[in-house]
mmCIF file of C-alpha atoms and ligand atoms in Angstrom:
data_model
loop_
_atom_site.group_PDB
_atom_site.id
_atom_site.type_symbol
_atom_site.label_atom_id
_atom_site.label_comp_id
_atom_site.label_asym_id
_atom_site.label_seq_id
_atom_site.Cartn_x
_atom_site.Cartn_y
_atom_site.Cartn_z
ATOM 1 C CA MET A 1483 122.158 92.358 72.657
ATOM 2 C CA ASN A 1484 123.220 91.627 69.094
ATOM 3 C CA LEU A 1485 126.581 89.917 69.171
ATOM 4 C CA PRO A 1486 128.890 89.556 66.156
ATOM 5 C CA LEU A 1487 128.276 85.823 66.400
ATOM 6 C CA ARG A 1488 126.153 83.610 68.596
ATOM 7 C CA LEU A 1489 125.937 79.840 68.101
ATOM 8 C CA SER A 1490 123.521 77.828 70.228
ATOM 9 C CA GLY A 1491 123.364 74.052 70.344
ATOM 10 C CA LEU A 1492 124.761 73.921 66.823
ATOM 11 C CA THR A 1493 124.874 70.441 65.305
ATOM 12 C CA LYS A 1494 125.822 69.231 61.849
ATOM 13 C CA ILE A 1495 125.619 65.603 60.846
ATOM 14 C CA TYR A 1496 127.557 64.033 57.967
ATOM 15 C CA GLY A 1497 127.168 60.331 57.216
ATOM 16 C CA GLY A 1498 125.259 59.725 60.465
ATOM 17 C CA HIS A 1499 128.065 61.296 62.514
ATOM 18 C CA ALA A 1500 127.787 64.633 64.343
ATOM 19 C CA VAL A 1501 130.903 66.468 63.128
ATOM 20 C CA VAL A 1502 129.687 69.584 64.967
ATOM 21 C CA ASN A 1503 127.929 68.490 68.107
ATOM 22 C CA GLY A 1504 125.981 70.957 70.243
ATOM 23 C CA VAL A 1505 128.372 73.894 69.906
ATOM 24 C CA ASP A 1506 127.586 77.031 71.929
ATOM 25 C CA LEU A 1507 129.639 80.126 71.286
ATOM 26 C CA ALA A 1508 129.114 83.834 71.932
ATOM 27 C CA ILE A 1509 131.670 86.287 70.581
ATOM 28 C CA GLU A 1510 131.772 89.760 72.113
ATOM 29 C CA PRO A 1511 132.230 92.828 69.903
ATOM 30 C CA GLY A 1512 135.792 94.065 69.494
ATOM 31 C CA LYS A 1513 137.331 90.787 70.643
ATOM 32 C CA CYS A 1514 139.459 88.248 68.862
ATOM 33 C CA HIS A 1515 138.227 84.703 69.404
ATOM 34 C CA GLY A 1516 140.260 81.649 68.413
ATOM 35 C CA LEU A 1517 138.734 78.327 67.447
ATOM 36 C CA LEU A 1518 141.434 75.696 67.898
ATOM 37 C CA GLY A 1519 141.281 71.969 67.330
ATOM 38 C CA PRO A 1520 143.084 69.069 65.695
ATOM 39 C CA ASN A 1521 142.401 68.195 62.054
ATOM 40 C CA GLY A 1522 138.848 66.958 61.577
ATOM 41 C CA ALA A 1523 137.651 68.534 64.854
ATOM 42 C CA GLY A 1524 134.888 70.465 63.095
ATOM 43 C CA LYS A 1525 136.378 73.975 62.843
ATOM 44 C CA THR A 1526 135.766 74.613 59.138
ATOM 45 C CA THR A 1527 132.266 73.129 59.329
ATOM 46 C CA THR A 1528 131.527 75.459 62.265
ATOM 47 C CA LEU A 1529 132.723 78.457 60.236
ATOM 48 C CA ARG A 1530 130.644 77.372 57.240
ATOM 49 C CA LEU A 1531 127.587 77.046 59.478
ATOM 50 C CA ALA A 1532 128.317 80.445 61.027
ATOM 51 C CA LEU A 1533 128.418 82.011 57.572
ATOM 52 C CA GLY A 1534 125.179 80.293 56.534
ATOM 53 C CA LEU A 1535 126.924 78.473 53.690
ATOM 54 C CA ILE A 1536 125.468 75.206 54.976
ATOM 55 C CA ALA A 1537 122.392 74.581 57.123
ATOM 56 C CA ALA A 1538 122.573 73.087 60.614
ATOM 57 C CA ASP A 1539 120.737 69.881 61.532
ATOM 58 C CA SER A 1540 119.819 71.516 64.818
ATOM 59 C CA GLY A 1541 120.667 74.602 66.826
ATOM 60 C CA THR A 1542 120.811 78.225 65.764
ATOM 61 C CA VAL A 1543 123.268 80.737 64.317
ATOM 62 C CA GLU A 1544 122.968 84.494 64.690
ATOM 63 C CA LEU A 1545 125.501 86.351 62.583
ATOM 64 C CA VAL A 1546 125.762 90.100 63.303
ATOM 65 C CA GLY A 1547 122.238 89.846 64.708
ATOM 66 C CA HIS A 1548 120.685 87.958 61.782
ATOM 67 C CA PRO A 1549 119.420 84.382 61.872
ATOM 68 C CA MET A 1550 121.322 82.111 59.500
ATOM 69 C CA PRO A 1551 121.047 80.854 56.881
ATOM 70 C CA GLY A 1552 117.726 82.744 56.371
ATOM 71 C CA GLU A 1553 119.181 86.267 56.393
ATOM 72 C CA GLY A 1554 122.531 85.231 54.987
ATOM 73 C CA ASN A 1555 122.895 87.937 52.376
ATOM 74 C CA THR A 1556 122.145 90.762 54.794
ATOM 75 C CA ALA A 1557 124.473 89.353 57.439
ATOM 76 C CA ARG A 1558 127.350 88.514 55.098
ATOM 77 C CA ALA A 1559 127.378 92.113 53.815
ATOM 78 C CA ARG A 1560 128.794 93.036 57.253
ATOM 79 C CA VAL A 1561 131.273 90.186 57.476
ATOM 80 C CA GLY A 1562 134.711 89.687 55.906
ATOM 81 C CA VAL A 1563 136.103 86.236 55.167
ATOM 82 C CA VAL A 1564 139.703 85.120 54.736
ATOM 83 C CA PRO A 1565 139.430 81.544 53.437
ATOM 84 C CA GLN A 1566 142.012 78.856 54.094
ATOM 85 C CA ILE A 1567 143.024 78.691 50.450
ATOM 86 C CA ASP A 1568 143.652 81.902 48.538
ATOM 87 C CA SER A 1569 140.950 82.409 45.949
ATOM 88 C CA LEU A 1570 142.453 85.435 44.227
ATOM 89 C CA ASP A 1571 141.943 85.696 40.486
ATOM 90 C CA PRO A 1572 145.367 84.991 38.930
ATOM 91 C CA ASP A 1573 144.495 86.791 35.673
ATOM 92 C CA PHE A 1574 143.863 90.063 37.449
ATOM 93 C CA SER A 1575 146.041 92.693 39.073
ATOM 94 C CA VAL A 1576 145.880 93.496 42.790
ATOM 95 C CA ARG A 1577 143.632 96.462 42.042
ATOM 96 C CA GLU A 1578 141.294 94.491 39.754
ATOM 97 C CA ASN A 1579 140.926 91.762 42.362
ATOM 98 C CA LEU A 1580 139.724 94.335 44.864
ATOM 99 C CA LEU A 1581 137.359 95.982 42.350
ATOM 100 C CA VAL A 1582 135.768 92.668 41.345
ATOM 101 C CA TYR A 1583 135.385 91.542 44.950
ATOM 102 C CA GLY A 1584 133.783 94.874 45.881
ATOM 103 C CA SER A 1585 131.227 94.397 43.095
ATOM 104 C CA TYR A 1586 130.037 91.170 44.817
ATOM 105 C CA PHE A 1587 128.889 93.380 47.687
ATOM 106 C CA GLY A 1588 127.140 95.758 45.331
ATOM 107 C CA LEU A 1589 129.775 98.432 45.974
ATOM 108 C CA GLY A 1590 130.250 100.951 43.187
ATOM 109 C CA ARG A 1591 133.564 101.213 41.351
ATOM 110 C CA LYS A 1592 134.189 104.747 42.676
ATOM 111 C CA GLU A 1593 133.513 103.657 46.244
ATOM 112 C CA VAL A 1594 135.946 100.739 46.001
ATOM 113 C CA GLU A 1595 138.553 102.832 44.192
ATOM 114 C CA ALA A 1596 138.437 105.316 47.038
ATOM 115 C CA ARG A 1597 139.133 102.526 49.541
ATOM 116 C CA ILE A 1598 141.958 100.848 47.628
ATOM 117 C CA PRO A 1599 144.893 103.038 48.807
ATOM 118 C CA GLU A 1600 143.925 102.618 52.472
ATOM 119 C CA LEU A 1601 143.454 98.852 52.085
ATOM 120 C CA LEU A 1602 146.762 98.394 50.283
ATOM 121 C CA ASP A 1603 148.542 100.513 52.832
ATOM 122 C CA PHE A 1604 146.971 98.462 55.605
ATOM 123 C CA ALA A 1605 148.106 95.230 53.939
ATOM 124 C CA GLY A 1606 151.647 96.485 53.310
ATOM 125 C CA LEU A 1607 150.988 96.386 49.552
ATOM 126 C CA ALA A 1608 151.239 100.081 48.728
ATOM 127 C CA GLY A 1609 152.668 100.509 45.227
ATOM 128 C CA LYS A 1610 151.556 97.008 44.162
ATOM 129 C CA GLU A 1611 148.223 98.061 42.667
ATOM 130 C CA GLN A 1612 149.121 97.045 39.136
ATOM 131 C CA ALA A 1613 151.015 93.847 40.049
ATOM 132 C CA LEU A 1614 149.526 90.630 38.691
ATOM 133 C CA VAL A 1615 148.655 88.052 41.345
ATOM 134 C CA PRO A 1616 151.186 85.398 40.162
ATOM 135 C CA THR A 1617 154.032 87.893 40.684
ATOM 136 C CA LEU A 1618 153.190 88.274 44.400
ATOM 137 C CA SER A 1619 154.928 86.263 47.127
ATOM 138 C CA GLY A 1620 152.867 83.900 49.308
ATOM 139 C CA GLY A 1621 152.857 86.489 52.090
ATOM 140 C CA MET A 1622 151.676 89.242 49.743
ATOM 141 C CA LYS A 1623 148.855 87.040 48.402
ATOM 142 C CA ARG A 1624 147.737 86.331 51.955
ATOM 143 C CA ARG A 1625 147.797 90.027 52.795
ATOM 144 C CA LEU A 1626 145.860 90.839 49.624
ATOM 145 C CA THR A 1627 143.240 88.272 50.677
ATOM 146 C CA LEU A 1628 143.076 90.046 54.026
ATOM 147 C CA ALA A 1629 142.706 93.447 52.337
ATOM 148 C CA ARG A 1630 140.014 91.988 50.088
ATOM 149 C CA ALA A 1631 138.089 90.711 53.125
ATOM 150 C CA LEU A 1632 137.935 94.302 54.387
ATOM 151 C CA ILE A 1633 136.507 95.776 51.190
ATOM 152 C CA ASN A 1634 133.014 96.090 52.703
ATOM 153 C CA ASP A 1635 134.348 97.542 55.995
ATOM 154 C CA PRO A 1636 133.029 94.506 57.922
ATOM 155 C CA ASP A 1637 132.204 94.414 61.640
ATOM 156 C CA LEU A 1638 133.314 90.795 61.936
ATOM 157 C CA VAL A 1639 136.213 89.160 60.100
ATOM 158 C CA ILE A 1640 136.356 85.370 59.940
ATOM 159 C CA LEU A 1641 139.801 83.954 59.190
ATOM 160 C CA ASP A 1642 140.436 80.281 58.465
ATOM 161 C CA GLU A 1643 144.133 79.587 59.151
ATOM 162 C CA PRO A 1644 145.281 83.035 58.021
ATOM 163 C CA THR A 1645 149.028 82.349 58.263
ATOM 164 C CA THR A 1646 149.339 78.717 57.163
ATOM 165 C CA GLY A 1647 152.168 78.388 54.641
ATOM 166 C CA LEU A 1648 153.758 81.746 55.433
ATOM 167 C CA ASP A 1649 157.353 82.319 56.510
ATOM 168 C CA PRO A 1650 157.958 83.925 59.936
ATOM 169 C CA GLN A 1651 158.438 87.421 58.482
ATOM 170 C CA ALA A 1652 155.157 87.257 56.572
ATOM 171 C CA ARG A 1653 153.344 85.835 59.620
ATOM 172 C CA HIS A 1654 154.513 88.796 61.697
ATOM 173 C CA LEU A 1655 153.176 91.205 59.071
ATOM 174 C CA VAL A 1656 149.794 89.459 59.039
ATOM 175 C CA TRP A 1657 149.694 89.522 62.858
ATOM 176 C CA GLN A 1658 150.468 93.213 62.794
ATOM 177 C CA GLY A 1659 147.547 93.704 60.379
ATOM 178 C CA LEU A 1660 145.210 91.668 62.571
ATOM 179 C CA ARG A 1661 146.216 93.594 65.686
ATOM 180 C CA ARG A 1662 145.482 96.837 63.837
ATOM 181 C CA LEU A 1663 142.034 95.502 62.981
ATOM 182 C CA ILE A 1664 141.404 94.636 66.619
ATOM 183 C CA GLY A 1665 142.628 98.141 67.497
ATOM 184 C CA LYS A 1666 140.000 99.560 65.145
ATOM 185 C CA GLY A 1667 137.292 97.767 67.121
ATOM 186 C CA LYS A 1668 136.676 94.951 64.616
ATOM 187 C CA THR A 1669 135.719 91.522 65.894
ATOM 188 C CA LEU A 1670 137.793 88.579 64.701
ATOM 189 C CA LEU A 1671 137.094 84.868 64.675
ATOM 190 C CA LEU A 1672 140.061 82.808 63.617
ATOM 191 C CA THR A 1673 141.093 79.203 63.340
ATOM 192 C CA THR A 1674 144.757 78.349 63.512
ATOM 193 C CA HIS A 1675 147.096 75.447 64.159
ATOM 194 C CA PHE A 1676 149.697 77.846 65.550
ATOM 195 C CA MET A 1677 149.290 78.069 69.282
ATOM 196 C CA ASP A 1678 151.705 81.005 69.527
ATOM 197 C CA GLU A 1679 149.495 82.866 67.045
ATOM 198 C CA ALA A 1680 146.391 82.171 69.135
ATOM 199 C CA GLU A 1681 148.186 83.112 72.350
ATOM 200 C CA ARG A 1682 149.361 86.406 70.849
ATOM 201 C CA LEU A 1683 146.158 87.515 69.157
ATOM 202 C CA CYS A 1684 143.165 85.999 70.910
ATOM 203 C CA ASP A 1685 141.282 87.421 73.881
ATOM 204 C CA THR A 1686 139.344 84.181 74.183
ATOM 205 C CA ILE A 1687 139.775 80.694 72.804
ATOM 206 C CA SER A 1688 137.584 77.633 72.345
ATOM 207 C CA ILE A 1689 139.261 74.282 71.892
ATOM 208 C CA ILE A 1690 137.076 71.968 69.846
ATOM 209 C CA ASP A 1691 137.553 68.226 69.481
ATOM 210 C CA GLN A 1692 135.274 65.680 67.817
ATOM 211 C CA GLY A 1693 132.680 68.375 67.192
ATOM 212 C CA ARG A 1694 132.431 69.533 70.814
ATOM 213 C CA ILE A 1695 133.922 72.540 72.547
ATOM 214 C CA ILE A 1696 135.948 71.037 75.364
ATOM 215 C CA VAL A 1697 137.240 74.230 77.010
ATOM 216 C CA GLU A 1698 136.876 77.962 76.616
ATOM 217 C CA GLY A 1699 138.663 80.931 78.179
ATOM 218 C CA SER A 1700 141.472 83.432 77.778
ATOM 219 C CA PRO A 1701 144.856 81.925 76.848
ATOM 220 C CA ARG A 1702 146.212 82.846 80.271
ATOM 221 C CA ASP A 1703 143.265 81.282 82.128
ATOM 222 C CA LEU A 1704 143.450 78.102 80.073
ATOM 223 C CA ILE A 1705 147.141 77.757 80.882
ATOM 224 C CA ARG A 1706 146.531 78.446 84.573
ATOM 225 C CA GLN A 1707 143.588 76.075 84.849
ATOM 226 C CA HIS A 1708 144.738 73.126 82.801
ATOM 227 C CA ILE A 1709 148.489 72.767 83.074
ATOM 228 C CA GLU A 1710 151.371 72.899 85.534
ATOM 229 C CA PRO A 1711 153.127 76.269 85.200
ATOM 230 C CA GLN A 1712 156.646 75.073 84.320
ATOM 231 C CA VAL A 1713 157.948 72.647 81.714
ATOM 232 C CA VAL A 1714 161.357 71.029 81.351
ATOM 233 C CA GLU A 1715 161.867 69.415 77.942
ATOM 234 C CA VAL A 1716 164.587 66.759 78.004
ATOM 235 C CA TYR A 1717 166.353 65.228 74.978
ATOM 236 C CA GLY A 1718 169.315 62.924 74.459
ATOM 237 C CA ASP A 1719 170.417 59.307 74.083
ATOM 238 C CA ALA A 1720 170.332 58.582 77.822
ATOM 239 C CA LEU A 1721 166.686 59.650 78.086
ATOM 240 C CA ALA A 1722 165.309 56.129 78.567
ATOM 241 C CA ASP A 1723 167.464 55.628 81.716
ATOM 242 C CA TRP A 1724 166.573 59.015 83.133
ATOM 243 C CA ARG A 1725 162.815 58.672 82.656
ATOM 244 C CA VAL A 1726 162.330 56.822 85.967
ATOM 245 C CA CYS A 1727 164.134 59.602 87.798
ATOM 246 C CA ALA A 1728 161.910 62.196 86.095
ATOM 247 C CA LEU A 1729 158.765 60.406 87.205
ATOM 248 C CA ASP A 1730 159.912 60.831 90.818
ATOM 249 C CA LEU A 1731 160.738 64.495 90.393
ATOM 250 C CA CYS A 1732 157.814 65.992 88.506
ATOM 251 C CA LYS A 1733 154.047 66.012 88.692
ATOM 252 C CA ARG A 1734 153.426 64.667 85.227
ATOM 253 C CA CYS A 1735 155.613 63.467 82.339
ATOM 254 C CA GLU A 1736 154.749 62.986 78.682
ATOM 255 C CA THR A 1737 156.841 61.560 75.889
ATOM 256 C CA ALA A 1738 156.553 62.859 72.335
ATOM 257 C CA GLY A 1739 159.006 61.442 69.817
ATOM 258 C CA GLU A 1740 162.451 61.771 71.383
ATOM 259 C CA THR A 1741 161.474 64.394 73.932
ATOM 260 C CA LEU A 1742 160.348 63.960 77.498
ATOM 261 C CA PHE A 1743 158.131 66.794 78.753
ATOM 262 C CA CYS A 1744 158.262 67.191 82.539
ATOM 263 C CA TYR A 1745 155.387 69.323 83.871
ATOM 264 C CA THR A 1746 155.942 70.752 87.326
ATOM 265 C CA ASP A 1747 155.321 73.550 89.832
ATOM 266 C CA ASN A 1748 158.947 73.468 90.895
ATOM 267 C CA PRO A 1749 161.582 72.875 88.224
ATOM 268 C CA GLU A 1750 164.673 73.296 90.465
ATOM 269 C CA PRO A 1751 165.104 69.675 91.597
ATOM 270 C CA ILE A 1752 164.682 68.467 88.007
ATOM 271 C CA ILE A 1753 167.255 70.936 86.699
ATOM 272 C CA ALA A 1754 169.666 70.058 89.545
ATOM 273 C CA GLU A 1755 169.416 66.385 88.526
ATOM 274 C CA LEU A 1756 169.789 67.188 84.835
ATOM 275 C CA ASP A 1757 172.933 69.220 85.520
ATOM 276 C CA LYS A 1758 174.498 65.977 86.746
ATOM 277 C CA GLN A 1759 173.685 64.293 83.407
ATOM 278 C CA PRO A 1760 175.912 65.877 80.746
ATOM 279 C CA GLU A 1761 174.647 63.485 78.059
ATOM 280 C CA LEU A 1762 171.136 64.935 78.357
ATOM 281 C CA ARG A 1763 170.095 68.318 76.967
ATOM 282 C CA TYR A 1764 167.162 70.261 78.319
ATOM 283 C CA LEU A 1765 165.054 73.360 77.855
ATOM 284 C CA HIS A 1766 163.255 74.957 80.778
ATOM 285 C CA ARG A 1767 160.313 77.199 79.857
ATOM 286 C CA PRO A 1768 156.940 78.400 81.151
ATOM 287 C CA ALA A 1769 153.949 76.295 80.092
ATOM 288 C CA ASN A 1770 152.123 77.607 77.027
ATOM 289 C CA LEU A 1771 148.907 77.113 75.102
ATOM 290 C CA GLU A 1772 150.400 74.288 73.049
ATOM 291 C CA ASP A 1773 150.942 72.293 76.257
ATOM 292 C CA VAL A 1774 147.270 72.817 77.139
ATOM 293 C CA PHE A 1775 146.143 71.871 73.634
ATOM 294 C CA LEU A 1776 148.213 68.676 73.593
ATOM 295 C CA LYS A 1777 147.109 67.701 77.089
ATOM 296 C CA LEU A 1778 143.430 68.122 76.226
ATOM 297 C CA THR A 1779 143.397 66.728 72.687
ATOM 298 C CA GLY A 1780 146.212 64.167 72.967
ATOM 299 C CA ARG A 1781 149.452 63.752 71.045
ATOM 300 C CA ASP A 1782 148.174 61.216 68.514
ATOM 301 C CA LEU A 1783 148.149 62.298 64.884
ATOM 302 C CA ARG A 1784 144.731 63.228 63.442
ATOM 303 C CA ASP A 1785 143.924 63.324 59.789
HETATM 304 P P1 ADP B 2656 138.567 70.839 60.712
HETATM 305 O O1 ADP B 2656 138.318 72.135 59.998
HETATM 306 O O2 ADP B 2656 138.568 70.990 62.207
HETATM 307 O O3 ADP B 2656 139.780 70.116 60.223
HETATM 308 P P2 ADP B 2656 136.186 69.941 59.334
HETATM 309 O O4 ADP B 2656 135.085 70.813 59.845
HETATM 310 O O5 ADP B 2656 136.755 70.273 58.000
HETATM 311 O O6 ADP B 2656 137.339 69.861 60.447
HETATM 312 O O7 ADP B 2656 135.696 68.437 59.292
HETATM 313 C C1 ADP B 2656 135.079 67.790 60.399
HETATM 314 C C2 ADP B 2656 134.651 66.414 59.970
HETATM 315 O O8 ADP B 2656 133.575 66.525 59.059
HETATM 316 C C3 ADP B 2656 135.742 65.638 59.269
HETATM 317 O O9 ADP B 2656 135.659 64.286 59.673
HETATM 318 C C4 ADP B 2656 135.378 65.778 57.801
HETATM 319 O O10 ADP B 2656 135.801 64.662 57.054
HETATM 320 C C5 ADP B 2656 133.855 65.839 57.864
HETATM 321 N N1 ADP B 2656 133.277 66.616 56.775
HETATM 322 C C6 ADP B 2656 133.480 67.936 56.528
HETATM 323 N N2 ADP B 2656 132.770 68.351 55.457
HETATM 324 C C7 ADP B 2656 132.115 67.255 54.994
HETATM 325 C C8 ADP B 2656 131.203 67.014 53.903
HETATM 326 N N3 ADP B 2656 130.841 67.994 53.065
HETATM 327 N N4 ADP B 2656 130.712 65.768 53.753
HETATM 328 C C9 ADP B 2656 131.058 64.768 54.596
HETATM 329 N N5 ADP B 2656 131.901 64.914 55.646
HETATM 330 C C10 ADP B 2656 132.429 66.141 55.843
#
């Protein structure tokens, strides 16, 4: 069966180092797949390989059923791309940006013009047709980039950090747009550093580190399989003294900055102890995808 994207044994070497190292990935139609990983993990290189913008050293890419990079032009005509950095033309209006982008796909002016109202409505930009790009807010520019990526009515939309730099209101609007796309049966592949975004939107997730996919599954399965279900985060000046107590009470503890994360199946004894320590503050919550990500990729900074 032709899948929106199938990567097999994909490897890319830069400077003698495999920055993408034997990646296998199969994305089902109509699903949203998240590619998560720390900085330098190989996400953008994987997307560039998937789009046929660079050639692999070994392995294969099939994009909407076409081998890449050989049939790149045919495949890319059915794919939309939201790049990490907005590449809108600042000299043009919203409408002109869409018209010019449509012409790259060989779409006629009339055809694009007919699609513009629907795209702007979708992106929450109705009435902004004549606005020049520099007058748009960051959130509006992002949503225009999303609308632009849909100009060719793609089957697969690839989004590289679609909400980086947006405020919470704008992020929610973009999420709403992405959920509507999923509702329309489009397939999405997205990278993000926001674990809540991935947890909300993605049916399946791959976590990539040092060029290799280390785990794959639904957000819920990853949480169930890789982490204790409950977390108690503890802060406060007396934390150093309490740490020994925590080690006795929970399955696993991790320190990050001034916070102690206690991972456990049973938070009650920990909370009972903490209630006797008024100088400590705590937050009890269910484990989430960020806990999984940090457990599997570590808490050290990557650049
Ligand atoms: P991510 O998107 O996960 O942050 P990238 O795919 O951008 O990671 O980069 C993975 C690794 O490949 C990094 O170490 C980066 O420096 C290196 N890299 C990416 N592109 C190039 C290139 N054109 N030439 C040399 N090294 C590169």
